[in-house]
PDB file of C-alpha atoms in Angstrom:
ATOM      1  CA  LEU E 279     114.975 110.052  17.348  1.00  0.00           C
ATOM      2  CA  ALA E 280     113.675 106.434  15.786  1.00  0.00           C
ATOM      3  CA  LYS E 281     117.378 105.069  17.341  1.00  0.00           C
ATOM      4  CA  ARG E 282     116.769 105.844  20.259  1.00  0.00           C
ATOM      5  CA  SER E 283     112.804 105.506  20.671  1.00  0.00           C
ATOM      6  CA  ARG E 284     114.155 101.716  19.040  1.00  0.00           C
ATOM      7  CA  THR E 285     116.885 100.985  21.846  1.00  0.00           C
ATOM      8  CA  ARG E 286     113.996 101.971  24.351  1.00  0.00           C
ATOM      9  CA  SER E 287     111.625  99.593  23.165  1.00  0.00           C
ATOM     10  CA  HIS E 288     115.024  96.708  23.621  1.00  0.00           C
ATOM     11  CA  GLN E 289     116.253  98.053  26.849  1.00  0.00           C
ATOM     12  CA  ALA E 290     112.107  97.032  27.981  1.00  0.00           C
ATOM     13  CA  ALA E 291     111.662  94.458  26.308  1.00  0.00           C
ATOM     14  CA  VAL E 292     114.808  92.911  28.257  1.00  0.00           C
ATOM     15  CA  ILE E 293     113.416  94.299  30.986  1.00  0.00           C
ATOM     16  CA  ALA E 294     110.070  92.466  31.240  1.00  0.00           C
ATOM     17  CA  ARG E 295     111.768  88.842  29.542  1.00  0.00           C
ATOM     18  CA  GLU E 296     114.040  89.547  32.678  1.00  0.00           C
ATOM     19  CA  LEU E 297     110.687  89.904  34.617  1.00  0.00           C
ATOM     20  CA  LYS E 298     108.980  86.984  33.299  1.00  0.00           C
ATOM     21  CA  ALA E 299     112.255  84.709  33.910  1.00  0.00           C
ATOM     22  CA  ARG E 300     112.610  85.957  37.871  1.00  0.00           C
ATOM     23  CA  SER E 301     108.566  84.853  38.161  1.00  0.00           C
ATOM     24  CA  ARG E 302     108.943  82.186  36.434  1.00  0.00           C
ATOM     25  CA  GLU E 303     111.913  80.589  38.850  1.00  0.00           C
ATOM     26  CA  GLY E 304     110.081  81.502  42.065  1.00  0.00           C
ATOM     27  CA  LYS E 305     107.102  79.987  41.369  1.00  0.00           C
ATOM     28  CA  ARG E 306     109.418  77.059  40.475  1.00  0.00           C
ATOM     29  CA  ARG E 307     111.140  77.201  43.452  1.00  0.00           C
ATOM     30  CA  ALA E 308     107.480  77.975  45.156  1.00  0.00           C
ATOM     31  CA  ARG E 309     106.564  74.380  43.708  1.00  0.00           C
ATOM     32  CA  GLU E 310     109.890  72.286  44.343  1.00  0.00           C
ATOM     33  CA  SER E 311     109.000  73.789  48.906  1.00  0.00           C
ATOM     34  CA  THR E 312     105.024  72.719  49.007  1.00  0.00           C
ATOM     35  CA  ALA E 313     106.359  68.866  47.698  1.00  0.00           C
ATOM     36  CA  ARG E 314     109.040  68.495  49.748  1.00  0.00           C
ATOM     37  CA  ARG E 315     106.630  70.226  52.259  1.00  0.00           C
ATOM     38  CA  ALA E 316     104.344  67.139  51.113  1.00  0.00           C
ATOM     39  CA  ARG E 317     107.225  64.791  51.543  1.00  0.00           C
ATOM     40  CA  ALA E 318     108.163  65.679  54.969  1.00  0.00           C
ATOM     41  CA  THR E 319     108.232  63.192  57.150  1.00  0.00           C
ATOM     42  CA  ASP E 320     108.954  65.026  60.606  1.00  0.00           C
ATOM     43  CA  VAL E 321     107.406  68.558  62.719  1.00  0.00           C
ATOM     44  CA  LEU E 322     110.111  70.643  62.329  1.00  0.00           C
ATOM     45  CA  SER E 323     110.581  69.895  57.790  1.00  0.00           C
ATOM     46  CA  ALA E 324     106.609  70.183  57.702  1.00  0.00           C
ATOM     47  CA  ILE E 325     106.522  73.592  58.644  1.00  0.00           C
ATOM     48  CA  ALA E 326     107.200  76.697  56.300  1.00  0.00           C
ATOM     49  CA  TYR E 327     110.217  78.279  56.843  1.00  0.00           C
ATOM     50  CA  ARG E 328     114.132  77.880  56.825  1.00  0.00           C
ATOM     51  CA  SER E 329     116.140  81.012  59.199  1.00  0.00           C
ATOM     52  CA  MET E 330     113.368  83.583  60.782  1.00  0.00           C
ATOM     53  CA  TYR E 331     116.484  86.561  61.503  1.00  0.00           C
ATOM     54  CA  GLU E 332     115.626  89.315  64.553  1.00  0.00           C
ATOM     55  CA  ASN E 333     114.212  91.892  61.953  1.00  0.00           C
ATOM     56  CA  GLY E 334     111.102  89.698  60.936  1.00  0.00           C
ATOM     57  CA  LEU E 335     113.085  88.271  57.604  1.00  0.00           C
ATOM     58  CA  ALA E 336     112.110  85.256  57.235  1.00  0.00           C
ATOM     59  CA  GLU E 337     114.088  82.688  54.646  1.00  0.00           C
ATOM     60  CA  VAL E 338     110.801  81.247  53.831  1.00  0.00           C
ATOM     61  CA  ASP E 339     113.330  78.474  51.658  1.00  0.00           C
ATOM     62  CA  GLU E 340     116.595  79.043  49.278  1.00  0.00           C
ATOM     63  CA  GLY E 341     116.127  82.087  47.922  1.00  0.00           C
ATOM     64  CA  ILE E 342     113.439  83.577  49.081  1.00  0.00           C
ATOM     65  CA  PHE E 343     112.276  85.347  51.691  1.00  0.00           C
ATOM     66  CA  SER E 344     109.106  86.884  53.267  1.00  0.00           C
ATOM     67  CA  ILE E 345     108.480  89.112  55.628  1.00  0.00           C
ATOM     68  CA  SER E 346     105.070  90.747  57.692  1.00  0.00           C
ATOM     69  CA  LEU E 347     103.229  93.806  58.629  1.00  0.00           C
ATOM     70  CA  ALA E 348     100.182  93.887  61.215  1.00  0.00           C
ATOM     71  CA  PHE E 349      97.987  96.058  59.972  1.00  0.00           C
ATOM     72  CA  THR E 350      94.836  97.607  62.275  1.00  0.00           C
ATOM     73  CA  ASP E 351      90.961  97.024  61.195  1.00  0.00           C
ATOM     74  CA  VAL E 352      88.559  99.776  60.105  1.00  0.00           C
ATOM     75  CA  SER E 353      85.271 100.758  60.634  1.00  0.00           C
ATOM     76  CA  TYR E 354      84.422  99.391  56.839  1.00  0.00           C
ATOM     77  CA  GLN E 355      80.244  98.298  57.416  1.00  0.00           C
ATOM     78  CA  SER E 356      78.961 101.610  58.247  1.00  0.00           C
ATOM     79  CA  ALA E 357      81.297 103.235  56.231  1.00  0.00           C
ATOM     80  CA  ARG E 358      78.834 105.043  53.490  1.00  0.00           C
ATOM     81  CA  GLU E 359      78.774 103.439  49.759  1.00  0.00           C
ATOM     82  CA  GLU E 360      81.899 105.920  48.065  1.00  0.00           C
ATOM     83  CA  ALA E 361      84.614 105.120  51.322  1.00  0.00           C
ATOM     84  CA  GLN E 362      83.191 100.926  50.487  1.00  0.00           C
ATOM     85  CA  ASN E 363      83.981 101.692  46.585  1.00  0.00           C
ATOM     86  CA  GLY E 364      87.085 103.240  47.792  1.00  0.00           C
ATOM     87  CA  VAL E 365      88.950 100.863  50.189  1.00  0.00           C
ATOM     88  CA  LEU E 366      87.857  97.625  47.393  1.00  0.00           C
ATOM     89  CA  GLN E 367      89.866  99.882  44.556  1.00  0.00           C
ATOM     90  CA  LEU E 368      92.962 100.951  47.278  1.00  0.00           C
ATOM     91  CA  LEU E 369      93.324  97.000  48.068  1.00  0.00           C
ATOM     92  CA  SER E 370      92.885  96.118  44.698  1.00  0.00           C
ATOM     93  CA  GLN E 371      95.943  98.464  43.935  1.00  0.00           C
ATOM     94  CA  LEU E 372      97.887  97.128  46.887  1.00  0.00           C
ATOM     95  CA  TYR E 373      97.498  94.097  46.396  1.00  0.00           C
ATOM     96  CA  SER E 374      98.469  94.231  42.787  1.00  0.00           C
ATOM     97  CA  CYS E 375     101.302  97.096  43.532  1.00  0.00           C
ATOM     98  CA  VAL E 376     103.759  93.877  44.352  1.00  0.00           C
ATOM     99  CA  GLY E 377     105.158  92.492  41.376  1.00  0.00           C
ATOM    100  CA  SER E 378     104.709  89.335  39.574  1.00  0.00           C
ATOM    101  CA  ASP E 379     107.575  86.949  40.834  1.00  0.00           C
ATOM    102  CA  ALA E 380     106.149  87.997  44.405  1.00  0.00           C
ATOM    103  CA  ASP E 381     103.569  86.617  46.076  1.00  0.00           C
ATOM    104  CA  LEU E 382     101.505  88.883  48.097  1.00  0.00           C
ATOM    105  CA  GLN E 383      99.466  86.134  51.984  1.00  0.00           C
ATOM    106  CA  VAL E 384      96.608  88.385  53.989  1.00  0.00           C
ATOM    107  CA  SER E 385      96.119  86.427  57.089  1.00  0.00           C
ATOM    108  CA  LEU E 386      93.247  87.408  59.636  1.00  0.00           C
ATOM    109  CA  LEU E 387      94.122  85.301  62.294  1.00  0.00           C
ATOM    110  CA  ASN E 388      91.700  84.552  65.834  1.00  0.00           C
ATOM    111  CA  VAL E 389      93.907  83.021  68.429  1.00  0.00           C
ATOM    112  CA  PRO E 390      92.156  81.387  71.517  1.00  0.00           C
ATOM    113  CA  LEU E 391      94.351  83.436  74.588  1.00  0.00           C
ATOM    114  CA  PRO E 392      96.467  81.622  77.089  1.00  0.00           C
ATOM    115  CA  ALA E 393      93.551  79.036  79.799  1.00  0.00           C
ATOM    116  CA  GLU E 394      95.116  81.400  83.009  1.00  0.00           C
ATOM    117  CA  GLU E 395      94.323  85.148  81.304  1.00  0.00           C
ATOM    118  CA  ILE E 396      90.153  84.080  80.567  1.00  0.00           C
ATOM    119  CA  GLY E 397      88.763  85.859  83.689  1.00  0.00           C
ATOM    120  CA  ASN E 398      91.776  86.903  85.181  1.00  0.00           C
ATOM    121  CA  ARG E 399      92.826  89.977  82.697  1.00  0.00           C
ATOM    122  CA  ARG E 400      93.027  93.753  84.058  1.00  0.00           C
ATOM    123  CA  TRP E 401      90.892  96.284  81.242  1.00  0.00           C
ATOM    124  CA  LEU E 402      92.030  98.587  83.461  1.00  0.00           C
ATOM    125  CA  ASP E 403      94.495  99.629  86.272  1.00  0.00           C
ATOM    126  CA  GLU E 404      91.900  99.768  88.624  1.00  0.00           C
ATOM    127  CA  GLU E 405      94.211 101.167  91.577  1.00  0.00           C
ATOM    128  CA  GLY E 406      96.146 103.812  89.134  1.00  0.00           C
ATOM    129  CA  GLN E 407      91.922 106.007  89.175  1.00  0.00           C
ATOM    130  CA  ASP E 408      91.985 109.088  90.628  1.00  0.00           C
ATOM    131  CA  THR E 409      89.130 109.625  93.093  1.00  0.00           C
ATOM    132  CA  PRO E 410      86.821 106.419  94.829  1.00  0.00           C
ATOM    133  CA  GLY E 411      84.685 106.893  91.872  1.00  0.00           C
ATOM    134  CA  ALA E 412      86.707 106.257  89.114  1.00  0.00           C
ATOM    135  CA  ARG E 413      88.201 102.967  90.949  1.00  0.00           C
ATOM    136  CA  ARG E 414      84.629 101.203  91.230  1.00  0.00           C
ATOM    137  CA  ALA E 415      83.689 101.754  87.559  1.00  0.00           C
ATOM    138  CA  ALA E 416      87.223 100.162  87.221  1.00  0.00           C
ATOM    139  CA  ARG E 417      87.180  97.217  89.012  1.00  0.00           C
ATOM    140  CA  ILE E 418      83.176  97.059  87.937  1.00  0.00           C
ATOM    141  CA  LEU E 419      83.967  97.579  84.564  1.00  0.00           C
ATOM    142  CA  ASN E 420      87.242  94.297  84.166  1.00  0.00           C
ATOM    143  CA  GLY E 421      84.607  92.257  86.329  1.00  0.00           C
ATOM    144  CA  VAL E 422      82.079  93.088  83.254  1.00  0.00           C
ATOM    145  CA  LEU E 423      84.899  91.579  80.478  1.00  0.00           C
ATOM    146  CA  ASN E 424      86.140  89.133  82.235  1.00  0.00           C
ATOM    147  CA  ASP E 425      82.730  87.646  82.375  1.00  0.00           C
ATOM    148  CA  LYS E 426      82.135  87.741  79.008  1.00  0.00           C
ATOM    149  CA  MET E 427      85.543  86.514  78.853  1.00  0.00           C
ATOM    150  CA  ARG E 428      84.804  82.820  80.657  1.00  0.00           C
ATOM    151  CA  GLU E 429      81.620  83.269  78.397  1.00  0.00           C
ATOM    152  CA  GLY E 430      83.394  82.340  75.059  1.00  0.00           C
ATOM    153  CA  SER E 431      82.555  85.910  73.602  1.00  0.00           C
ATOM    154  CA  SER E 432      86.499  88.285  74.064  1.00  0.00           C
ATOM    155  CA  ASN E 433      88.309  85.023  74.268  1.00  0.00           C
ATOM    156  CA  MET E 434      90.815  85.896  71.509  1.00  0.00           C
ATOM    157  CA  GLU E 435      92.948  88.155  69.804  1.00  0.00           C
ATOM    158  CA  ARG E 436      92.558  88.899  66.845  1.00  0.00           C
ATOM    159  CA  SER E 437      95.056  90.008  64.345  1.00  0.00           C
ATOM    160  CA  ARG E 438      95.379  91.231  61.231  1.00  0.00           C
ATOM    161  CA  LEU E 439      98.533  90.128  59.381  1.00  0.00           C
ATOM    162  CA  ILE E 440      99.983  90.625  55.077  1.00  0.00           C
ATOM    163  CA  THR E 441     103.086  88.772  53.974  1.00  0.00           C
ATOM    164  CA  VAL E 442     105.112  88.458  51.639  1.00  0.00           C
ATOM    165  CA  SER E 443     107.221  87.512  49.570  1.00  0.00           C
ATOM    166  CA  VAL E 444     110.604  87.820  47.120  1.00  0.00           C
ATOM    167  CA  PRO E 445     112.905  85.761  44.741  1.00  0.00           C
ATOM    168  CA  ALA E 446     116.895  86.965  45.827  1.00  0.00           C
ATOM    169  CA  PRO E 447     120.005  85.929  45.902  1.00  0.00           C
ATOM    170  CA  ASP E 448     120.663  86.171  49.306  1.00  0.00           C
ATOM    171  CA  ALA E 449     119.161  87.873  52.145  1.00  0.00           C
ATOM    172  CA  ASP E 450     120.698  91.387  52.172  1.00  0.00           C
ATOM    173  CA  ALA E 451     119.132  91.766  48.424  1.00  0.00           C
ATOM    174  CA  ALA E 452     115.684  90.771  49.712  1.00  0.00           C
ATOM    175  CA  TRP E 453     115.680  93.008  53.057  1.00  0.00           C
ATOM    176  CA  ARG E 454     116.680  96.405  50.405  1.00  0.00           C
ATOM    177  CA  ARG E 455     113.464  95.075  48.073  1.00  0.00           C
ATOM    178  CA  LEU E 456     110.755  94.028  50.731  1.00  0.00           C
ATOM    179  CA  MET E 457     111.872  97.820  52.559  1.00  0.00           C
ATOM    180  CA  ARG E 458     110.630  99.355  49.463  1.00  0.00           C
ATOM    181  CA  MET E 459     107.693  96.682  49.191  1.00  0.00           C
ATOM    182  CA  ARG E 460     107.058  97.936  52.299  1.00  0.00           C
ATOM    183  CA  ALA E 461     106.743 101.358  51.836  1.00  0.00           C
ATOM    184  CA  ASP E 462     104.400 101.158  48.795  1.00  0.00           C
ATOM    185  CA  LEU E 463     101.739  98.465  51.451  1.00  0.00           C
ATOM    186  CA  ALA E 464     101.653 100.913  54.738  1.00  0.00           C
ATOM    187  CA  SER E 465     101.457 103.822  52.319  1.00  0.00           C
ATOM    188  CA  TYR E 466      97.638 102.538  50.748  1.00  0.00           C
ATOM    189  CA  LEU E 467      96.995 100.888  53.873  1.00  0.00           C
ATOM    190  CA  GLU E 468      97.500 104.580  55.135  1.00  0.00           C
ATOM    191  CA  GLU E 469      94.877 105.546  52.577  1.00  0.00           C
ATOM    192  CA  ILE E 470      92.786 103.037  53.907  1.00  0.00           C
ATOM    193  CA  GLY E 471      93.195 104.041  57.298  1.00  0.00           C
ATOM    194  CA  CYS E 472      94.598 101.375  58.424  1.00  0.00           C
ATOM    195  CA  ARG E 473      97.876 101.762  60.685  1.00  0.00           C
ATOM    196  CA  SER E 474     100.937  99.322  60.273  1.00  0.00           C
ATOM    197  CA  GLU E 475     103.503  98.231  61.423  1.00  0.00           C
ATOM    198  CA  LEU E 476     106.499  96.073  60.336  1.00  0.00           C
ATOM    199  CA  LEU E 477     106.660  92.338  62.827  1.00  0.00           C
ATOM    200  CA  ASP E 478     110.295  91.682  64.624  1.00  0.00           C
ATOM    201  CA  GLY E 479     111.446  87.968  64.763  1.00  0.00           C
ATOM    202  CA  ILE E 480     110.245  87.632  67.774  1.00  0.00           C
ATOM    203  CA  SER E 481     106.542  88.340  66.932  1.00  0.00           C
ATOM    204  CA  ARG E 482     106.399  86.989  63.772  1.00  0.00           C
ATOM    205  CA  LEU E 483     107.725  82.937  66.038  1.00  0.00           C
ATOM    206  CA  ARG E 484     104.879  84.153  68.437  1.00  0.00           C
ATOM    207  CA  VAL E 485     102.113  84.130  65.811  1.00  0.00           C
ATOM    208  CA  ILE E 486     103.407  80.969  63.774  1.00  0.00           C
ATOM    209  CA  GLN E 487     103.807  79.823  67.661  1.00  0.00           C
ATOM    210  CA  ALA E 488     100.117  80.343  68.310  1.00  0.00           C
ATOM    211  CA  LEU E 489      99.327  78.508  65.153  1.00  0.00           C
ATOM    212  CA  LEU E 490     101.066  75.418  66.072  1.00  0.00           C
ATOM    213  CA  ARG E 491     100.552  75.580  68.753  1.00  0.00           C
ATOM    214  CA  PRO E 492      97.606  77.572  69.768  1.00  0.00           C
ATOM    215  CA  GLY E 493      96.851  78.556  74.312  1.00  0.00           C
ATOM    216  CA  ALA E 494     100.860  77.758  75.463  1.00  0.00           C
ATOM    217  CA  PRO E 495     103.024  80.093  76.519  1.00  0.00           C
ATOM    218  CA  PHE E 496     105.296  81.568  74.759  1.00  0.00           C
ATOM    219  CA  THR E 497     108.943  81.203  75.720  1.00  0.00           C
ATOM    220  CA  PHE E 498     111.159  81.609  73.127  1.00  0.00           C
ATOM    221  CA  ASP E 499     114.326  85.073  72.447  1.00  0.00           C
ATOM    222  CA  TYR E 500     117.214  85.081  70.730  1.00  0.00           C
ATOM    223  CA  SER E 501     119.727  85.125  73.138  1.00  0.00           C
ATOM    224  CA  LYS E 502     118.779  80.995  73.584  1.00  0.00           C
ATOM    225  CA  LEU E 503     120.318  80.319  70.469  1.00  0.00           C
ATOM    226  CA  SER E 504     123.477  79.501  70.209  1.00  0.00           C
ATOM    227  CA  ALA E 505     126.707  79.021  67.657  1.00  0.00           C
ATOM    228  CA  TYR E 506     127.671  75.788  69.769  1.00  0.00           C
ATOM    229  CA  SER E 507     124.178  74.261  70.264  1.00  0.00           C
ATOM    230  CA  PRO E 508     121.761  72.481  66.816  1.00  0.00           C
ATOM    231  CA  LEU E 509     118.602  73.744  68.722  1.00  0.00           C
ATOM    232  CA  ARG E 510     117.294  76.573  65.757  1.00  0.00           C
ATOM    233  CA  THR E 511     114.104  78.508  66.007  1.00  0.00           C
ATOM    234  CA  LYS E 512     111.943  76.131  64.785  1.00  0.00           C
ATOM    235  CA  ASP E 513     112.865  74.030  68.059  1.00  0.00           C
ATOM    236  CA  TYR E 514     111.270  76.856  70.074  1.00  0.00           C
ATOM    237  CA  VAL E 515     107.694  77.071  68.576  1.00  0.00           C
ATOM    238  CA  ALA E 516     107.484  73.849  66.989  1.00  0.00           C
ATOM    239  CA  PRO E 517     104.574  71.277  68.643  1.00  0.00           C
ATOM    240  CA  MET E 518     106.201  67.308  69.168  1.00  0.00           C
ATOM    241  CA  VAL E 519     103.331  66.908  67.297  1.00  0.00           C
ATOM    242  CA  LEU E 520     102.082  67.632  63.719  1.00  0.00           C
ATOM    243  CA  ASP E 521      99.054  65.376  61.920  1.00  0.00           C
ATOM    244  CA  PHE E 522      97.704  66.938  58.727  1.00  0.00           C
ATOM    245  CA  ALA E 523      94.254  63.817  58.139  1.00  0.00           C
ATOM    246  CA  PRO E 524      93.038  62.474  61.616  1.00  0.00           C
ATOM    247  CA  GLY E 525      91.693  58.952  61.458  1.00  0.00           C
ATOM    248  CA  GLY E 526      91.782  59.655  57.930  1.00  0.00           C
ATOM    249  CA  GLU E 527      89.749  63.029  58.189  1.00  0.00           C
ATOM    250  CA  ALA E 528      91.819  65.979  55.629  1.00  0.00           C
ATOM    251  CA  THR E 529      89.832  69.277  56.402  1.00  0.00           C
ATOM    252  CA  TYR E 530      91.287  69.390  59.407  1.00  0.00           C
ATOM    253  CA  TRP E 531      94.363  68.664  61.347  1.00  0.00           C
ATOM    254  CA  THR E 532      95.575  67.582  65.050  1.00  0.00           C
ATOM    255  CA  ALA E 533      99.606  69.282  67.075  1.00  0.00           C
ATOM    256  CA  ASP E 534      99.337  68.446  70.696  1.00  0.00           C
ATOM    257  CA  GLY E 535      96.233  67.294  71.148  1.00  0.00           C
ATOM    258  CA  ALA E 536      94.302  70.592  69.940  1.00  0.00           C
ATOM    259  CA  TYR E 537      91.975  70.509  66.650  1.00  0.00           C
ATOM    260  CA  LEU E 538      92.677  72.969  63.926  1.00  0.00           C
ATOM    261  CA  GLN E 539      91.164  74.422  60.645  1.00  0.00           C
ATOM    262  CA  ALA E 540      92.572  76.376  58.164  1.00  0.00           C
ATOM    263  CA  LEU E 541      90.482  78.085  55.017  1.00  0.00           C
ATOM    264  CA  LEU E 542      91.464  79.383  51.927  1.00  0.00           C
ATOM    265  CA  VAL E 543      89.311  82.044  49.902  1.00  0.00           C
ATOM    266  CA  ARG E 544      90.734  81.348  46.922  1.00  0.00           C
ATOM    267  CA  ASP E 545      88.035  84.458  45.614  1.00  0.00           C
TER     268      ASP E 545
END
């Protein structure tokens, strides 16, 4: 029994050392990636990923891969106090479930709708209603909602994302590990009351373009890539210009005439 106990202790120590080494390696690569982007002299090098696969796996940098999950909102403010405490406990468990060598980022995005959609959306299908009264009600409601959009109160598309990245020797190994982590994350989100879905490559690129070129139409699909063309996904979603210190001001940046700002919650 004593020998088996010593063996298990030795195995646990070996695993702990391996996890610490992986964590240090992942952090070192992340620091190097950040430093390279800070020295970037062109737009494509400043955008923080290398490849985006159709299934939604992104190679962030050499040996670092990520996925993103979209999740729905919950009525936290109106919930009872014990329900709010339960949400906070589940969130704490969610944040710590990914492991010390992985990175987890929660993004709350407000993306402006394209100008041609503002005031012209069909929220309800008027012709699909069964009665003249229902069609009239749908027409009135569409008008009210479009008026609100023109006033600026509903002209944003809001989304919530969780992005998790891990170090891995190749894309296949990264995908297997990230799918296990996705199952854990989805389980915690479901307990909180949120539905979640894995974003594919098109969906992630749509988000990236919306952040870099707000209001621009999204036209990319993977059929545009070719082994005979040097163009990559970045070429289709990147702006022509990124200026991270317009007029010497470093608290916002500009991209193709749009003014943008990111806020980071540290604690």
